[in-house]
């Protein structure tokens, strides 16, 4: 993500690990066979270094992380926080982010999101009720059958949002019980009070055949309903509780991949349609079995997916071939032209929006870092005069680190020599080995 230009993404959906203390693997023989991940966290030296950096740059976020009950929770929140900070940077001012989680960490993640995106930019806590899982007879709690999706915008006034309507289907008998009626042309309709419609508006609606007068002469507004072979259809605006989208256990066999935490296409379709328009860019930094990518592709959006597993690239090709009719060769190149070819990158992208970056060890950078670090070496934490500190890269350039000041630190000459041209993760491991030896 560090290589993505700022303000280039319209929507981020992420379904990260939940800190569930479980291991996940796709069953042998399924499309996703070979995909696996561990959802267990421990606080290591690298986390502690990130906590120290967050303390200076994001004090509110630092307070949230420190409030975590266990080291495992802290480690998980650090992992999420450093990524969410990057996500905020790459979102456009009209963009939105949907963070999918469950009750394990949702309360902590809500505070993290408030600290990063701002409380005023919180839009909804969506409850996705996937159903189908009853409580066991011996259980001493209610059945768990929902996930939480935290929805935030970058801006509280101009985010892209398209209202979503959910179809509700009724039999003729049910429709009549709900007060629905048929007009002289056989069309079903419902009515609502006149409200604050002006006389002029009422006349216009009358010409359109949308006025219903009761026996007592009261005027009501007609809203026509759809009908098919299965009944009468009423469309209602989607709220923040979604009951109509089943989980992976109940999706069609064609859609199932066997991936352990697969989410249904219907869920991603709703999110993408609500918060983007055709041609917008959708990003999933934990794309797994590529449901976000497949949904975005089918809806005419550009998309980017990142995953630690090579299996994700395999799955996106297989699923696009099934859903869109794409034909790929074994090496991933396209046989037939239906859409742009899927580009698979293993290298670390480089930002193009930074303009001309000054030399990393220029005096301006050194002075700013000296103030930020309060004159201390960023490793041994000993105070030095500015001339005895050296500008160094946090993430090594060989691993995609840039000369931007966000990737720079001051080290004393001894610590810098020990580190060499490696990243700070080397120093973290070195510290762990020294502790073990002691």
Short mmCIF file of C-alpha atoms in Angstrom, two decimals:
data_model
loop_
_atom_site.label_atom_id
_atom_site.label_comp_id
_atom_site.label_asym_id
_atom_site.label_seq_id
_atom_site.Cartn_x
_atom_site.Cartn_y
_atom_site.Cartn_z
CA UNK A 1 0.00 0.00 0.00
CA UNK A 2 2.92 2.36 0.61
CA UNK A 3 3.48 2.35 -3.15
CA UNK A 4 -0.07 3.52 -4.04
CA UNK A 5 -0.46 7.22 -4.85
CA UNK A 6 -2.47 9.33 -2.41
CA UNK A 7 -6.18 10.00 -3.11
CA UNK A 8 -6.53 7.48 -5.95
CA UNK A 9 -9.04 4.99 -4.46
CA UNK A 10 -12.83 5.46 -4.32
CA UNK A 11 -13.79 2.54 -2.09
CA UNK A 12 -11.95 0.21 0.27
CA UNK A 13 -13.56 -2.98 1.54
CA UNK A 14 -11.47 -5.09 3.88
CA UNK A 15 -12.22 -8.37 5.57
CA UNK A 16 -9.05 -8.82 7.65
CA UNK A 17 -8.27 -11.53 10.21
CA UNK A 18 -10.51 -11.14 13.27
CA UNK A 19 -8.02 -12.11 16.03
CA UNK A 20 -10.15 -15.22 16.50
CA UNK A 21 -7.24 -17.35 17.87
CA UNK A 22 -8.01 -19.93 15.16
CA UNK A 23 -6.26 -21.42 12.14
CA UNK A 24 -8.08 -21.54 8.80
CA UNK A 25 -7.52 -23.74 5.75
CA UNK A 26 -9.53 -24.48 2.62
CA UNK A 27 -10.58 -28.14 2.28
CA UNK A 28 -8.62 -30.41 -0.06
CA UNK A 29 -10.32 -30.69 -3.44
CA UNK A 30 -12.00 -27.26 -3.29
CA UNK A 31 -11.18 -24.42 -5.69
CA UNK A 32 -9.30 -22.64 -2.90
CA UNK A 33 -7.37 -25.72 -1.73
CA UNK A 34 -3.98 -24.63 -0.42
CA UNK A 35 -5.20 -21.32 0.98
CA UNK A 36 -4.58 -21.07 4.73
CA UNK A 37 -3.80 -18.51 7.40
CA UNK A 38 -3.27 -18.26 11.14
CA UNK A 39 -5.40 -15.76 13.07
CA UNK A 40 -3.34 -15.70 16.28
CA UNK A 41 -1.38 -12.65 17.44
CA UNK A 42 1.46 -11.96 19.85
CA UNK A 43 3.18 -8.70 20.80
CA UNK A 44 6.73 -8.67 19.42
CA UNK A 45 9.43 -6.02 19.20
CA UNK A 46 8.26 -4.85 15.79
CA UNK A 47 4.84 -4.04 17.28
CA UNK A 48 6.49 -2.12 20.11
CA UNK A 49 8.46 -0.04 17.62
CA UNK A 50 5.27 0.78 15.71
CA UNK A 51 3.52 1.70 18.98
CA UNK A 52 6.34 4.15 19.72
CA UNK A 53 5.98 5.75 16.29
CA UNK A 54 2.21 5.95 16.58
CA UNK A 55 2.62 7.61 19.99
CA UNK A 56 4.30 10.65 18.42
CA UNK A 57 2.32 10.87 15.17
CA UNK A 58 -1.18 9.73 16.23
CA UNK A 59 -1.63 10.31 19.99
CA UNK A 60 -5.38 9.53 19.97
CA UNK A 61 -4.73 6.25 18.17
CA UNK A 62 -1.95 5.46 20.64
CA UNK A 63 -4.37 5.83 23.55
CA UNK A 64 -6.82 3.40 21.94
CA UNK A 65 -4.14 0.74 21.35
CA UNK A 66 -2.82 1.08 24.90
CA UNK A 67 -6.34 0.50 26.23
CA UNK A 68 -6.38 -3.04 24.77
CA UNK A 69 -6.78 -5.71 27.43
CA UNK A 70 -4.11 -8.20 26.30
CA UNK A 71 -0.82 -8.20 24.40
CA UNK A 72 -2.52 -10.25 21.67
CA UNK A 73 -5.20 -7.58 21.25
CA UNK A 74 -2.53 -4.86 21.20
CA UNK A 75 -0.53 -6.69 18.56
CA UNK A 76 -3.62 -7.10 16.38
CA UNK A 77 -4.58 -3.43 16.72
CA UNK A 78 -1.06 -2.26 15.79
CA UNK A 79 -1.18 -4.51 12.72
CA UNK A 80 -4.52 -3.00 11.71
CA UNK A 81 -3.72 0.62 12.64
CA UNK A 82 -0.60 0.99 10.49
CA UNK A 83 -2.54 -0.34 7.50
CA UNK A 84 -5.64 1.77 8.14
CA UNK A 85 -3.47 4.90 8.26
CA UNK A 86 -2.26 4.07 4.75
CA UNK A 87 -5.81 3.39 3.62
CA UNK A 88 -6.92 6.83 4.73
CA UNK A 89 -4.06 8.37 2.73
CA UNK A 90 -4.99 6.63 -0.53
CA UNK A 91 -8.76 7.30 -0.38
CA UNK A 92 -10.20 10.18 -2.40
CA UNK A 93 -12.08 12.94 -0.58
CA UNK A 94 -15.34 11.38 -1.84
CA UNK A 95 -14.24 7.88 -0.83
CA UNK A 96 -15.51 5.39 1.73
CA UNK A 97 -14.17 2.44 3.68
CA UNK A 98 -16.04 -0.64 4.94
CA UNK A 99 -14.25 -2.66 7.62
CA UNK A 100 -15.71 -6.14 8.08
CA UNK A 101 -15.24 -7.61 11.56
CA UNK A 102 -17.01 -9.65 14.21
CA UNK A 103 -17.71 -9.08 17.92
CA UNK A 104 -14.22 -10.37 18.85
CA UNK A 105 -12.59 -7.00 18.09
CA UNK A 106 -15.33 -4.78 16.63
CA UNK A 107 -15.51 -2.55 19.75
CA UNK A 108 -11.75 -1.87 19.63
CA UNK A 109 -11.74 -1.40 15.86
CA UNK A 110 -14.55 1.16 16.13
CA UNK A 111 -12.31 3.26 18.40
CA UNK A 112 -9.34 2.82 16.02
CA UNK A 113 -11.49 3.94 13.08
CA UNK A 114 -12.76 6.94 15.08
CA UNK A 115 -9.17 7.94 15.85
CA UNK A 116 -8.02 7.63 12.22
CA UNK A 117 -11.04 8.75 10.18
CA UNK A 118 -12.74 10.96 12.78
CA UNK A 119 -15.97 10.33 14.69
CA UNK A 120 -17.87 12.76 12.47
CA UNK A 121 -17.08 10.57 9.45
CA UNK A 122 -18.66 7.46 10.97
CA UNK A 123 -21.64 6.58 8.80
CA UNK A 124 -23.03 3.23 9.97
CA UNK A 125 -22.40 0.09 11.95
CA UNK A 126 -23.96 -2.43 9.60
CA UNK A 127 -25.14 -5.73 11.08
CA UNK A 128 -24.93 -8.46 8.46
CA UNK A 129 -27.27 -11.15 9.79
CA UNK A 130 -26.22 -14.20 7.80
CA UNK A 131 -28.60 -16.55 9.67
CA UNK A 132 -28.72 -20.31 9.55
CA UNK A 133 -26.79 -20.99 12.75
CA UNK A 134 -28.88 -21.90 15.73
CA UNK A 135 -27.57 -22.18 19.28
CA UNK A 136 -26.56 -25.64 20.48
CA UNK A 137 -28.77 -27.23 23.10
CA UNK A 138 -25.96 -27.08 25.67
CA UNK A 139 -25.04 -23.46 24.87
CA UNK A 140 -25.31 -20.87 27.64
CA UNK A 141 -25.52 -17.88 25.29
CA UNK A 142 -27.56 -16.70 22.31
CA UNK A 143 -26.56 -17.97 18.86
CA UNK A 144 -23.95 -15.90 17.03
CA UNK A 145 -25.23 -15.21 13.55
CA UNK A 146 -24.04 -11.76 12.53
CA UNK A 147 -20.91 -9.86 11.54
CA UNK A 148 -20.30 -6.14 11.91
CA UNK A 149 -19.27 -3.86 9.03
CA UNK A 150 -18.00 -0.43 10.07
CA UNK A 151 -18.70 2.14 7.36
CA UNK A 152 -16.78 5.44 7.34
CA UNK A 153 -16.36 8.20 4.77
CA UNK A 154 -13.32 10.43 4.30
CA UNK A 155 -15.55 13.50 4.34
CA UNK A 156 -18.82 14.01 6.19
CA UNK A 157 -20.55 15.91 3.40
CA UNK A 158 -19.64 14.77 -0.12
CA UNK A 159 -18.98 11.03 -0.08
CA UNK A 160 -20.37 8.97 -2.95
CA UNK A 161 -23.54 7.23 -1.79
CA UNK A 162 -26.23 5.62 -3.92
CA UNK A 163 -29.32 4.52 -2.00
CA UNK A 164 -29.93 0.78 -2.13
CA UNK A 165 -33.39 -0.76 -2.30
CA UNK A 166 -34.13 -4.29 -1.14
CA UNK A 167 -36.96 -6.29 -2.79
CA UNK A 168 -39.58 -7.86 -0.50
CA UNK A 169 -41.87 -10.42 -2.15
CA UNK A 170 -45.44 -11.12 -0.98
CA UNK A 171 -48.19 -13.49 -2.03
CA UNK A 172 -51.50 -11.96 -3.13
CA UNK A 173 -53.00 -12.79 0.26
CA UNK A 174 -50.06 -11.21 2.12
CA UNK A 175 -50.21 -8.14 -0.15
CA UNK A 176 -53.88 -7.57 0.67
CA UNK A 177 -53.18 -7.93 4.40
CA UNK A 178 -50.57 -5.19 4.07
CA UNK A 179 -53.14 -2.88 2.51
CA UNK A 180 -51.87 -3.11 -1.07
CA UNK A 181 -54.50 -2.61 -3.78
CA UNK A 182 -55.02 -3.23 -7.49
CA UNK A 183 -56.05 -0.42 -9.84
CA UNK A 184 -58.38 -0.68 -12.85
CA UNK A 185 -55.43 -1.73 -15.03
CA UNK A 186 -54.47 -4.61 -12.75
CA UNK A 187 -51.38 -2.88 -11.31
CA UNK A 188 -50.64 -3.34 -7.61
CA UNK A 189 -49.91 -0.26 -5.54
CA UNK A 190 -49.47 0.96 -1.97
CA UNK A 191 -50.38 4.40 -0.64
CA UNK A 192 -49.04 6.94 1.80
CA UNK A 193 -50.51 10.17 3.23
CA UNK A 194 -50.39 13.37 1.19
CA UNK A 195 -47.85 14.88 3.55
CA UNK A 196 -46.55 18.31 2.47
CA UNK A 197 -47.28 17.96 -1.26
CA UNK A 198 -48.59 21.26 -2.71
CA UNK A 199 -51.85 21.48 -4.68
CA UNK A 200 -49.76 21.93 -7.83
CA UNK A 201 -47.85 18.72 -7.13
CA UNK A 202 -51.10 16.88 -6.41
CA UNK A 203 -52.49 17.91 -9.81
CA UNK A 204 -49.33 16.68 -11.51
CA UNK A 205 -49.55 13.33 -9.70
CA UNK A 206 -53.25 13.09 -10.58
CA UNK A 207 -52.38 13.36 -14.29
CA UNK A 208 -49.82 10.61 -13.78
CA UNK A 209 -52.48 8.36 -12.25
CA UNK A 210 -50.79 8.42 -8.85
CA UNK A 211 -53.59 9.82 -6.68
CA UNK A 212 -55.90 7.58 -4.63
CA UNK A 213 -58.97 9.03 -2.94
CA UNK A 214 -60.50 7.24 0.03
CA UNK A 215 -64.24 6.89 0.54
CA UNK A 216 -64.09 9.84 2.91
CA UNK A 217 -62.37 12.00 0.28
CA UNK A 218 -58.85 11.94 1.74
CA UNK A 219 -56.05 12.13 -0.79
CA UNK A 220 -53.25 9.56 -0.67
CA UNK A 221 -50.23 9.09 -2.95
CA UNK A 222 -49.94 5.90 -5.02
CA UNK A 223 -46.65 4.00 -5.27
CA UNK A 224 -46.78 1.25 -7.88
CA UNK A 225 -45.31 -2.16 -7.09
CA UNK A 226 -43.64 -4.73 -9.32
CA UNK A 227 -45.08 -8.19 -9.87
CA UNK A 228 -43.70 -11.46 -11.19
CA UNK A 229 -44.73 -15.14 -11.18
CA UNK A 230 -43.73 -15.45 -7.54
CA UNK A 231 -45.73 -12.54 -6.12
CA UNK A 232 -45.92 -8.79 -5.57
CA UNK A 233 -42.62 -6.98 -5.00
CA UNK A 234 -42.15 -4.00 -2.72
CA UNK A 235 -38.78 -2.20 -2.71
CA UNK A 236 -37.63 -0.71 0.59
CA UNK A 237 -34.56 1.40 1.29
CA UNK A 238 -31.78 -0.65 2.86
CA UNK A 239 -31.15 0.10 6.52
CA UNK A 240 -28.17 -0.84 8.67
CA UNK A 241 -29.36 -4.40 9.36
CA UNK A 242 -29.12 -6.79 6.41
CA UNK A 243 -31.15 -9.98 6.72
CA UNK A 244 -31.44 -10.82 3.03
CA UNK A 245 -27.89 -12.00 2.22
CA UNK A 246 -27.03 -15.57 3.32
CA UNK A 247 -23.49 -16.63 4.22
CA UNK A 248 -21.10 -18.87 2.25
CA UNK A 249 -22.71 -22.05 3.62
CA UNK A 250 -25.96 -21.14 1.87
CA UNK A 251 -24.69 -19.60 -1.37
CA UNK A 252 -24.93 -21.42 -4.69
CA UNK A 253 -22.51 -24.25 -5.41
CA UNK A 254 -21.25 -22.31 -8.44
CA UNK A 255 -20.18 -19.41 -6.23
CA UNK A 256 -18.53 -21.43 -3.46
CA UNK A 257 -14.75 -21.76 -3.63
CA UNK A 258 -14.05 -23.50 -0.33
CA UNK A 259 -12.04 -20.53 0.92
CA UNK A 260 -12.40 -20.57 4.72
CA UNK A 261 -13.71 -17.01 5.16
CA UNK A 262 -15.41 -16.44 1.79
CA UNK A 263 -18.06 -13.70 1.69
CA UNK A 264 -21.00 -13.75 -0.76
CA UNK A 265 -20.99 -11.71 -3.97
CA UNK A 266 -24.36 -10.21 -3.00
CA UNK A 267 -22.76 -8.57 0.05
CA UNK A 268 -19.99 -6.96 -2.02
CA UNK A 269 -22.41 -5.99 -4.79
CA UNK A 270 -24.47 -3.95 -2.31
CA UNK A 271 -21.43 -2.20 -0.83
CA UNK A 272 -19.85 -1.43 -4.22
CA UNK A 273 -23.10 -0.19 -5.77
CA UNK A 274 -23.79 2.01 -2.73
CA UNK A 275 -20.40 3.74 -2.54
CA UNK A 276 -19.06 3.86 -6.11
CA UNK A 277 -20.08 4.66 -9.66
CA UNK A 278 -19.03 2.92 -12.88
CA UNK A 279 -15.34 3.45 -13.60
CA UNK A 280 -14.43 4.10 -9.94
CA UNK A 281 -11.57 2.23 -8.28
CA UNK A 282 -12.27 -0.42 -5.62
CA UNK A 283 -9.48 -1.74 -3.40
CA UNK A 284 -9.37 -4.82 -1.16
CA UNK A 285 -6.12 -5.16 0.82
CA UNK A 286 -7.06 -8.65 2.12
CA UNK A 287 -8.66 -9.97 -1.06
CA UNK A 288 -8.42 -13.70 -0.22
CA UNK A 289 -10.63 -15.56 -2.70
CA UNK A 290 -11.12 -12.34 -4.69
CA UNK A 291 -14.87 -11.81 -4.12
CA UNK A 292 -14.40 -8.02 -4.06
CA UNK A 293 -12.43 -8.12 -7.32
CA UNK A 294 -15.01 -10.32 -9.07
CA UNK A 295 -17.94 -8.17 -7.88
CA UNK A 296 -16.21 -4.91 -8.87
CA UNK A 297 -15.32 -6.32 -12.29
CA UNK A 298 -18.91 -7.39 -13.01
CA UNK A 299 -20.20 -3.94 -11.97
CA UNK A 300 -17.84 -2.05 -14.30
CA UNK A 301 -15.45 -0.78 -11.65
CA UNK A 302 -11.67 -0.79 -11.74
CA UNK A 303 -10.17 -2.84 -8.94
CA UNK A 304 -6.99 -3.64 -7.03
CA UNK A 305 -6.53 -6.63 -4.75
CA UNK A 306 -3.66 -7.47 -2.41
CA UNK A 307 -3.13 -10.73 -0.59
CA UNK A 308 -0.22 -12.48 1.06
CA UNK A 309 -1.13 -15.76 -0.66
CA UNK A 310 -0.36 -16.59 -4.30
CA UNK A 311 -3.66 -18.48 -4.27
CA UNK A 312 -5.55 -15.16 -4.55
CA UNK A 313 -4.24 -14.58 -8.09
CA UNK A 314 -5.23 -18.11 -9.07
CA UNK A 315 -8.70 -17.66 -7.64
CA UNK A 316 -9.40 -14.31 -9.30
CA UNK A 317 -8.58 -15.82 -12.70
CA UNK A 318 -10.72 -18.91 -12.10
CA UNK A 319 -13.65 -16.89 -10.81
CA UNK A 320 -13.49 -14.25 -13.56
CA UNK A 321 -13.41 -17.02 -16.13
CA UNK A 322 -16.58 -18.48 -14.61
CA UNK A 323 -18.46 -15.23 -14.10
CA UNK A 324 -17.38 -13.26 -17.18
CA UNK A 325 -16.42 -15.94 -19.67
CA UNK A 326 -12.75 -14.94 -19.69
CA UNK A 327 -10.26 -17.38 -21.16
CA UNK A 328 -6.75 -17.43 -19.69
CA UNK A 329 -3.67 -19.41 -20.58
CA UNK A 330 -1.80 -21.33 -17.87
CA UNK A 331 0.56 -18.38 -17.30
CA UNK A 332 -2.37 -16.04 -16.67
CA UNK A 333 -2.30 -14.27 -20.03
CA UNK A 334 -5.65 -13.75 -21.75
CA UNK A 335 -6.87 -15.76 -24.71
CA UNK A 336 -10.00 -13.79 -25.55
CA UNK A 337 -10.61 -10.07 -25.14
CA UNK A 338 -13.58 -9.35 -22.92
CA UNK A 339 -12.04 -6.94 -20.43
CA UNK A 340 -8.63 -5.63 -19.50
CA UNK A 341 -6.18 -8.38 -18.62
CA UNK A 342 -5.60 -9.11 -14.94
CA UNK A 343 -2.18 -7.72 -14.05
CA UNK A 344 -0.29 -9.75 -11.49
CA UNK A 345 2.49 -7.81 -9.75
CA UNK A 346 5.00 -9.25 -7.32
CA UNK A 347 7.21 -6.18 -7.23
CA UNK A 348 6.63 -3.25 -4.87
CA UNK A 349 4.99 -0.33 -6.71
CA UNK A 350 6.54 3.11 -6.43
CA UNK A 351 4.51 6.27 -5.81
CA UNK A 352 4.40 8.82 -8.62
CA UNK A 353 2.65 11.64 -6.73
CA UNK A 354 5.45 12.84 -4.47
CA UNK A 355 7.09 15.10 -7.03
CA UNK A 356 10.77 15.77 -6.60
CA UNK A 357 11.78 14.44 -3.19
CA UNK A 358 14.81 16.15 -1.63
CA UNK A 359 17.88 14.07 -0.90
CA UNK A 360 16.99 11.91 2.09
CA UNK A 361 19.80 13.21 4.32
CA UNK A 362 19.32 16.92 3.59
CA UNK A 363 19.56 19.29 6.57
CA UNK A 364 15.82 20.15 6.43
CA UNK A 365 14.89 16.47 6.95
CA UNK A 366 17.49 16.10 9.67
CA UNK A 367 16.21 19.11 11.62
CA UNK A 368 12.59 17.95 11.45
CA UNK A 369 13.47 14.42 12.54
CA UNK A 370 15.65 15.78 15.35
CA UNK A 371 12.62 17.66 16.70
CA UNK A 372 10.24 14.72 16.23
CA UNK A 373 12.59 12.33 18.04
CA UNK A 374 13.48 14.86 20.74
CA UNK A 375 17.17 14.55 19.89
CA UNK A 376 17.31 10.81 20.60
CA UNK A 377 18.54 7.91 18.49
CA UNK A 378 15.47 6.03 17.28
CA UNK A 379 16.97 2.71 18.39
CA UNK A 380 19.07 3.02 21.56
CA UNK A 381 17.00 6.02 22.73
CA UNK A 382 20.12 7.91 23.88
CA UNK A 383 20.27 11.69 23.42
CA UNK A 384 22.87 13.06 20.98
CA UNK A 385 23.65 16.41 19.40
CA UNK A 386 22.30 16.77 15.88
CA UNK A 387 25.73 16.37 14.26
CA UNK A 388 26.12 12.93 15.90
CA UNK A 389 22.88 11.53 14.46
CA UNK A 390 22.52 10.13 10.94
CA UNK A 391 19.46 10.05 8.66
CA UNK A 392 18.43 6.48 7.86
CA UNK A 393 15.59 4.58 6.13
CA UNK A 394 13.04 2.75 8.29
CA UNK A 395 11.96 0.44 5.45
CA UNK A 396 15.03 -0.40 3.36
CA UNK A 397 14.97 0.94 -0.21
CA UNK A 398 15.54 -2.63 -1.42
CA UNK A 399 12.13 -3.49 0.12
CA UNK A 400 10.23 -0.60 -1.40
CA UNK A 401 11.09 2.12 1.11
CA UNK A 402 11.23 5.67 -0.24
CA UNK A 403 13.25 8.79 0.56
CA UNK A 404 10.07 10.48 1.81
CA UNK A 405 10.40 11.82 5.34
CA UNK A 406 7.69 9.44 6.59
CA UNK A 407 10.18 6.63 5.95
CA UNK A 408 13.15 8.32 7.63
CA UNK A 409 14.59 8.29 11.13
CA UNK A 410 17.71 9.42 12.98
CA UNK A 411 20.13 6.82 14.34
CA UNK A 412 23.42 7.27 16.15
CA UNK A 413 26.45 6.13 14.17
CA UNK A 414 26.82 2.90 16.15
CA UNK A 415 23.20 1.79 15.66
CA UNK A 416 23.33 2.76 12.00
CA UNK A 417 26.44 0.62 11.46
CA UNK A 418 24.82 -2.36 13.16
CA UNK A 419 21.70 -1.98 11.01
CA UNK A 420 23.61 -1.49 7.76
CA UNK A 421 21.41 -1.42 4.64
CA UNK A 422 18.75 -3.65 6.19
CA UNK A 423 15.29 -2.62 7.37
CA UNK A 424 14.36 -2.02 11.00
CA UNK A 425 12.91 -5.53 11.22
CA UNK A 426 16.53 -6.77 11.37
CA UNK A 427 17.13 -4.67 14.47
CA UNK A 428 13.94 -6.02 16.05
CA UNK A 429 15.09 -9.60 15.51
CA UNK A 430 18.55 -8.73 16.82
CA UNK A 431 17.04 -7.34 20.01
CA UNK A 432 14.98 -10.53 20.46
CA UNK A 433 18.08 -12.73 20.05
CA UNK A 434 20.03 -10.63 22.57
CA UNK A 435 17.19 -10.97 25.10
CA UNK A 436 17.07 -14.73 24.60
CA UNK A 437 20.83 -14.97 25.03
CA UNK A 438 20.62 -13.01 28.26
#
